[in-house]
Amino acid sequence: MPLKVYISGKHYDKDDAKISVYDHGLLYGDGVFEGIRSYGGKVFRLQQHLDRLWNSAKAIWLEIPMTQEAMAQAIRDTLAVNGIEDGYIRVVVTRGCGTLGLDPNRCSHPEVIIITDRIALYPEEYYRDGLSIITVSTLRNHPAALSPRIKSLNYLNNILAKIEGLQAGCIEALMLNHKGEVAECTGDNIFIARFGKLMTPPNEAGILEGITRESVIGLARQSGIEVLEIPLTKHDIYIADECFLTGTAAEIVPVVKVDSRKIGDGRPGPMTRDLMQQFHRLTRS
Ligand code: PMP
């Protein structure tokens, strides 16, 4: 059976799930999205994802044409028609079909798309051995131009950084902000551990407020670990005892090398491994 995709109230076979070429989501990246996981049939942190989606939409003057309850139900229905228990959910809200001009007022109605699919996981060895990443020259978007807190359909900033990383043989790339501080990776937030404390850049550094980041901060604090949301420089990363990334798809993935410098002893550290286990229990319990 082909996968079914939800578009504005109806389910379509994957191959027939289509959006107009006049949709401003395509023409201008005018829209917002979310990436969500479902574990054992339960959607992880659904309310937080819906809140972030609604906040992203609000920031770009986009009114989502349904309630959060209806969206939650549509997500559950789409998982159910596809028989997916452990999967990845992509929710997209576009500005809708308009003219070739920028004016969003000339768009008819926003389209709501829900794709539920199997998840493409990172290979096991990334979790066992850790990642090597590099800092790239593409700066994270200036928050006063386009806030990284908006999860918009325009991901070129991240894509350009990703290409730089890939060209250097790295699956993830670290982006700095306009002040030269560490911001985040192309699709993941970053944490370091030093002297038994966890540190991660604050929202003001110009980052997406990651939902995995928030869960990890919660888990760490529950286990008595002090977590500081403070500006970090590349130097702080280089001299860290441990480093890891967080994201919906990646969950928690250790980083063992940054810009060719070994982090700690070059292996995933104890705090990282402990948080990985705790996160696993949190999502699979
Ligand atoms: N930063 C960026 C730029 C991202 O795209 C993502 C993935 N959505 C994250 C961080 C991690 O956020 P989350 O934990 O909510 O998936």
Tab-separated table of C-alpha atoms and ligand atoms in Angstrom:
chain	number	residue	atom	x	y	z
A	1	MET	CA	0.000	0.000	0.000
A	2	PRO	CA	1.410	3.423	-0.916
A	3	LEU	CA	1.941	5.899	1.925
A	4	LYS	CA	-0.857	8.394	2.360
A	5	VAL	CA	-0.143	12.086	2.723
A	6	TYR	CA	-2.559	14.555	4.303
A	7	ILE	CA	-3.177	17.773	2.388
A	8	SER	CA	-5.712	20.239	3.770
A	9	GLY	CA	-8.298	17.767	4.997
A	10	LYS	CA	-7.801	14.788	2.673
A	11	HIS	CA	-5.439	11.861	2.357
A	12	TYR	CA	-3.754	11.259	-0.999
A	13	ASP	CA	-1.484	8.463	-2.211
A	14	LYS	CA	2.132	9.656	-1.972
A	15	ASP	CA	2.467	9.943	-5.778
A	16	ASP	CA	-0.705	12.021	-6.038
A	17	ALA	CA	0.101	14.292	-3.098
A	18	LYS	CA	0.754	17.517	-4.992
A	19	ILE	CA	0.798	21.249	-4.392
A	20	SER	CA	0.439	24.005	-6.997
A	21	VAL	CA	3.567	25.519	-8.533
A	22	TYR	CA	1.939	28.878	-7.656
A	23	ASP	CA	2.106	28.050	-3.937
A	24	HIS	CA	4.260	30.676	-2.241
A	25	GLY	CA	5.784	27.912	-0.149
A	26	LEU	CA	7.526	26.847	-3.354
A	27	LEU	CA	7.916	30.239	-5.016
A	28	TYR	CA	9.304	32.059	-1.976
A	29	GLY	CA	9.844	29.590	0.864
A	30	ASP	CA	6.865	31.348	2.429
A	31	GLY	CA	5.616	28.940	5.066
A	32	VAL	CA	6.570	27.081	8.217
A	33	PHE	CA	7.194	23.490	9.233
A	34	GLU	CA	7.899	21.011	12.014
A	35	GLY	CA	9.778	17.719	12.239
A	36	ILE	CA	8.323	15.407	14.884
A	37	ARG	CA	8.940	11.815	16.019
A	38	SER	CA	6.543	9.131	17.035
A	39	TYR	CA	7.750	6.332	19.307
A	40	GLY	CA	5.621	3.215	19.773
A	41	GLY	CA	2.572	5.032	18.414
A	42	LYS	CA	3.029	7.995	20.791
A	43	VAL	CA	3.926	11.376	19.351
A	44	PHE	CA	6.852	12.824	21.309
A	45	ARG	CA	6.324	16.335	22.712
A	46	LEU	CA	3.434	17.006	20.314
A	47	GLN	CA	2.163	20.042	22.208
A	48	GLN	CA	5.600	21.709	22.133
A	49	HIS	CA	5.869	21.106	18.392
A	50	LEU	CA	2.392	22.537	17.796
A	51	ASP	CA	3.220	25.578	19.924
A	52	ARG	CA	6.457	26.156	17.988
A	53	LEU	CA	4.603	25.783	14.678
A	54	TRP	CA	1.951	28.274	15.746
A	55	ASN	CA	4.628	30.690	16.971
A	56	SER	CA	6.563	30.398	13.701
A	57	ALA	CA	3.329	31.048	11.789
A	58	LYS	CA	2.449	34.031	13.956
A	59	ALA	CA	5.864	35.567	13.362
A	60	ILE	CA	5.295	35.490	9.587
A	61	TRP	CA	1.643	36.619	9.711
A	62	LEU	CA	0.388	33.215	8.631
A	63	GLU	CA	-2.863	31.983	10.076
A	64	ILE	CA	-3.011	28.215	10.327
A	65	PRO	CA	-6.512	27.314	9.117
A	66	MET	CA	-7.300	24.796	11.855
A	67	THR	CA	-7.101	24.431	15.617
A	68	GLN	CA	-4.217	22.742	17.408
A	69	GLU	CA	-6.626	19.972	18.457
A	70	ALA	CA	-7.631	19.360	14.833
A	71	MET	CA	-3.986	19.337	13.768
A	72	ALA	CA	-3.126	16.840	16.527
A	73	GLN	CA	-5.985	14.604	15.372
A	74	ALA	CA	-4.919	14.886	11.711
A	75	ILE	CA	-1.376	13.850	12.696
A	76	ARG	CA	-2.674	10.813	14.630
A	77	ASP	CA	-5.032	9.873	11.759
A	78	THR	CA	-2.222	10.104	9.208
A	79	LEU	CA	0.032	7.884	11.337
A	80	ALA	CA	-2.856	5.431	11.703
A	81	VAL	CA	-3.742	5.177	7.978
A	82	ASN	CA	-0.102	4.445	7.278
A	83	GLY	CA	0.242	1.984	10.161
A	84	ILE	CA	3.279	3.887	11.466
A	85	GLU	CA	4.193	3.562	15.132
A	86	ASP	CA	7.865	4.539	15.080
A	87	GLY	CA	8.247	7.225	12.496
A	88	TYR	CA	8.975	10.752	11.445
A	89	ILE	CA	6.257	13.338	10.948
A	90	ARG	CA	6.708	16.392	8.758
A	91	VAL	CA	4.074	19.100	9.131
A	92	VAL	CA	4.204	21.904	6.575
A	93	VAL	CA	1.978	24.961	6.350
A	94	THR	CA	2.442	26.986	3.180
A	95	ARG	CA	1.136	30.466	2.376
A	96	GLY	CA	-0.879	28.820	-0.395
A	97	CYS	CA	-1.522	29.493	-4.036
A	98	GLY	CA	-0.939	33.084	-5.127
A	99	THR	CA	0.317	35.237	-7.962
A	100	LEU	CA	3.913	35.521	-9.125
A	101	GLY	CA	4.335	38.619	-6.934
A	102	LEU	CA	5.428	38.555	-3.303
A	103	ASP	CA	2.173	39.856	-1.827
A	104	PRO	CA	0.862	37.172	0.553
A	105	ASN	CA	-2.536	38.889	0.628
A	106	ARG	CA	-3.111	37.613	-2.890
A	107	CYS	CA	-2.742	33.992	-1.813
A	108	SER	CA	-5.998	32.076	-1.556
A	109	HIS	CA	-5.608	29.882	1.529
A	110	PRO	CA	-2.739	28.213	3.391
A	111	GLU	CA	-2.176	24.524	2.665
A	112	VAL	CA	-1.567	22.120	5.543
A	113	ILE	CA	0.537	19.085	4.672
A	114	ILE	CA	1.257	16.138	6.978
A	115	ILE	CA	3.731	13.498	5.851
A	116	THR	CA	4.343	10.476	8.066
A	117	ASP	CA	7.149	8.174	7.054
A	118	ARG	CA	9.720	5.726	8.340
A	119	ILE	CA	12.650	7.522	9.880
A	120	ALA	CA	16.070	7.588	8.225
A	121	LEU	CA	18.339	7.011	11.209
A	122	TYR	CA	22.003	7.943	11.507
A	123	PRO	CA	24.256	4.855	11.361
A	124	GLU	CA	24.915	3.148	14.680
A	125	GLU	CA	28.638	4.012	14.650
A	126	TYR	CA	27.915	7.749	14.873
A	127	TYR	CA	26.417	7.095	18.312
A	128	ARG	CA	29.131	4.645	19.337
A	129	ASP	CA	32.183	6.554	18.056
A	130	GLY	CA	30.919	10.137	17.766
A	131	LEU	CA	30.953	12.663	14.931
A	132	SER	CA	33.653	14.925	13.538
A	133	ILE	CA	32.267	18.343	12.682
A	134	ILE	CA	33.670	21.612	11.410
A	135	THR	CA	32.844	25.266	11.854
A	136	VAL	CA	31.690	26.713	8.540
A	137	SER	CA	31.959	30.218	7.101
A	138	THR	CA	28.202	30.604	6.550
A	139	LEU	CA	26.924	32.576	9.551
A	140	ARG	CA	23.545	31.755	11.078
A	141	ASN	CA	20.878	34.221	9.939
A	142	HIS	CA	21.001	37.536	11.780
A	143	PRO	CA	18.082	37.403	14.231
A	144	ALA	CA	17.034	40.921	13.256
A	145	ALA	CA	16.782	39.887	9.592
A	146	LEU	CA	15.125	36.483	9.853
A	147	SER	CA	14.936	35.005	13.308
A	148	PRO	CA	16.336	31.467	13.567
A	149	ARG	CA	13.501	30.915	16.053
A	150	ILE	CA	11.137	30.790	13.062
A	151	LYS	CA	11.179	27.315	11.552
A	152	SER	CA	10.409	28.599	8.077
A	153	LEU	CA	10.414	26.848	4.723
A	154	ASN	CA	13.439	28.906	3.759
A	155	TYR	CA	16.289	26.732	4.976
A	156	LEU	CA	18.933	28.037	2.567
A	157	ASN	CA	21.025	29.405	5.422
A	158	ASN	CA	21.289	25.902	6.865
A	159	ILE	CA	21.649	24.225	3.463
A	160	LEU	CA	24.624	26.420	2.530
A	161	ALA	CA	26.283	25.524	5.821
A	162	LYS	CA	25.459	21.839	5.287
A	163	ILE	CA	27.105	21.915	1.844
A	164	GLU	CA	30.259	23.423	3.347
A	165	GLY	CA	30.278	20.681	5.969
A	166	LEU	CA	29.692	17.917	3.425
A	167	GLN	CA	32.476	19.243	1.215
A	168	ALA	CA	34.784	18.855	4.194
A	169	GLY	CA	33.488	15.316	4.795
A	170	CYS	CA	31.329	16.254	7.804
A	171	ILE	CA	27.712	15.242	8.186
A	172	GLU	CA	27.003	18.200	10.507
A	173	ALA	CA	28.460	21.690	10.513
A	174	LEU	CA	28.733	24.253	13.273
A	175	MET	CA	27.437	27.741	12.531
A	176	LEU	CA	28.488	30.914	14.325
A	177	ASN	CA	26.257	33.951	14.721
A	178	HIS	CA	26.899	37.525	13.578
A	179	LYS	CA	28.809	38.163	16.843
A	180	GLY	CA	31.154	35.256	16.214
A	181	GLU	CA	29.568	33.189	18.972
A	182	VAL	CA	28.584	29.555	18.591
A	183	ALA	CA	24.960	29.295	17.468
A	184	GLU	CA	23.973	25.789	16.389
A	185	CYS	CA	24.478	23.143	13.740
A	186	THR	CA	22.492	22.972	10.499
A	187	GLY	CA	19.734	20.805	11.991
A	188	ASP	CA	20.796	20.267	15.590
A	189	ASN	CA	21.545	22.230	18.748
A	190	ILE	CA	24.942	21.952	20.423
A	191	PHE	CA	25.955	21.230	24.023
A	192	ILE	CA	29.311	20.970	25.752
A	193	ALA	CA	30.265	19.563	29.145
A	194	ARG	CA	33.072	21.056	31.219
A	195	PHE	CA	33.931	20.548	34.887
A	196	GLY	CA	30.741	18.495	35.307
A	197	LYS	CA	28.444	21.261	34.003
A	198	LEU	CA	26.507	21.377	30.762
A	199	MET	CA	26.568	24.469	28.595
A	200	THR	CA	24.571	25.398	25.524
A	201	PRO	CA	24.056	28.681	23.652
A	202	PRO	CA	21.017	30.710	24.775
A	203	ASN	CA	18.106	31.644	22.497
A	204	GLU	CA	19.622	35.111	22.142
A	205	ALA	CA	22.542	33.539	20.287
A	206	GLY	CA	20.097	33.156	17.380
A	207	ILE	CA	19.122	29.490	17.418
A	208	LEU	CA	16.082	27.364	16.858
A	209	GLU	CA	14.633	26.598	20.280
A	210	GLY	CA	15.090	22.862	19.926
A	211	ILE	CA	12.565	20.615	21.582
A	212	THR	CA	15.180	17.895	22.094
A	213	ARG	CA	17.448	20.592	23.596
A	214	GLU	CA	14.708	21.472	26.071
A	215	SER	CA	14.138	17.797	26.978
A	216	VAL	CA	17.864	17.241	27.498
A	217	ILE	CA	18.145	20.328	29.710
A	218	GLY	CA	15.243	18.916	31.763
A	219	LEU	CA	16.824	15.463	32.073
A	220	ALA	CA	20.190	16.898	33.067
A	221	ARG	CA	18.696	19.184	35.727
A	222	GLN	CA	16.650	16.275	37.124
A	223	SER	CA	19.874	14.331	37.599
A	224	GLY	CA	21.405	17.257	39.464
A	225	ILE	CA	23.617	18.520	36.633
A	226	GLU	CA	23.932	22.288	36.405
A	227	VAL	CA	22.966	23.550	32.932
A	228	LEU	CA	24.068	26.987	31.770
A	229	GLU	CA	22.513	28.657	28.730
A	230	ILE	CA	25.364	31.035	28.007
A	231	PRO	CA	27.156	32.486	24.988
A	232	LEU	CA	29.944	30.157	23.844
A	233	THR	CA	32.890	30.698	21.557
A	234	LYS	CA	34.734	28.210	19.370
A	235	HIS	CA	37.421	28.213	22.067
A	236	ASP	CA	34.892	26.927	24.623
A	237	ILE	CA	34.064	24.060	22.279
A	238	TYR	CA	37.745	23.228	21.670
A	239	ILE	CA	38.541	22.969	25.382
A	240	ALA	CA	35.342	21.123	26.358
A	241	ASP	CA	35.469	17.730	28.056
A	242	GLU	CA	32.517	16.510	26.011
A	243	CYS	CA	30.332	17.716	23.182
A	244	PHE	CA	27.068	16.484	21.715
A	245	LEU	CA	24.277	17.555	19.372
A	246	THR	CA	20.524	17.274	19.891
A	247	GLY	CA	17.677	17.135	17.408
A	248	THR	CA	14.435	15.323	16.697
A	249	ALA	CA	15.953	13.050	14.060
A	250	ALA	CA	19.423	12.625	15.624
A	251	GLU	CA	18.212	12.562	19.260
A	252	ILE	CA	21.570	12.898	21.105
A	253	VAL	CA	24.697	12.296	19.059
A	254	PRO	CA	28.212	12.623	20.518
A	255	VAL	CA	30.802	14.875	18.855
A	256	VAL	CA	34.447	13.856	19.268
A	257	LYS	CA	36.236	16.206	16.909
A	258	VAL	CA	35.647	19.861	16.037
A	259	ASP	CA	37.801	21.610	13.417
A	260	SER	CA	40.251	18.685	13.649
A	261	ARG	CA	40.679	19.196	17.390
A	262	LYS	CA	39.950	16.216	19.586
A	263	ILE	CA	37.246	16.873	22.181
A	264	GLY	CA	38.156	15.428	25.581
A	265	ASP	CA	39.817	12.070	24.995
A	266	GLY	CA	38.292	11.741	21.533
A	267	ARG	CA	35.546	9.367	22.612
A	268	PRO	CA	31.912	9.978	23.652
A	269	GLY	CA	32.102	11.096	27.287
A	270	PRO	CA	30.274	9.708	30.345
A	271	MET	CA	27.785	12.581	30.672
A	272	THR	CA	26.864	12.291	27.000
A	273	ARG	CA	26.416	8.519	27.258
A	274	ASP	CA	24.321	8.835	30.391
A	275	LEU	CA	22.041	11.460	28.805
A	276	MET	CA	21.709	9.288	25.679
A	277	GLN	CA	20.474	6.431	27.869
A	278	GLN	CA	18.101	8.680	29.777
A	279	PHE	CA	16.717	10.135	26.550
A	280	HIS	CA	16.219	6.637	25.178
A	281	ARG	CA	14.214	5.709	28.274
A	282	LEU	CA	12.196	8.938	28.071
A	283	THR	CA	11.166	8.367	24.461
A	284	ARG	CA	10.630	4.612	24.621
A	285	SER	CA	8.885	4.292	28.000
B	1	PMP	N1	18.359	23.700	14.959
B	1	PMP	C1	17.866	23.654	13.710
B	1	PMP	C2	18.301	24.686	12.742
B	1	PMP	C3	16.983	22.633	13.328
B	1	PMP	O1	16.490	22.585	12.082
B	1	PMP	C4	16.618	21.651	14.278
B	1	PMP	C5	15.726	20.514	13.884
B	1	PMP	N2	14.403	20.883	13.809
B	1	PMP	C6	17.137	21.754	15.580
B	1	PMP	C7	18.007	22.788	15.880
B	1	PMP	C8	16.752	20.772	16.651
B	1	PMP	O2	15.445	21.027	17.065
B	1	PMP	P1	14.490	19.880	17.597
B	1	PMP	O3	15.162	19.264	18.768
B	1	PMP	O4	13.243	20.562	17.963
B	1	PMP	O5	14.324	18.899	16.483
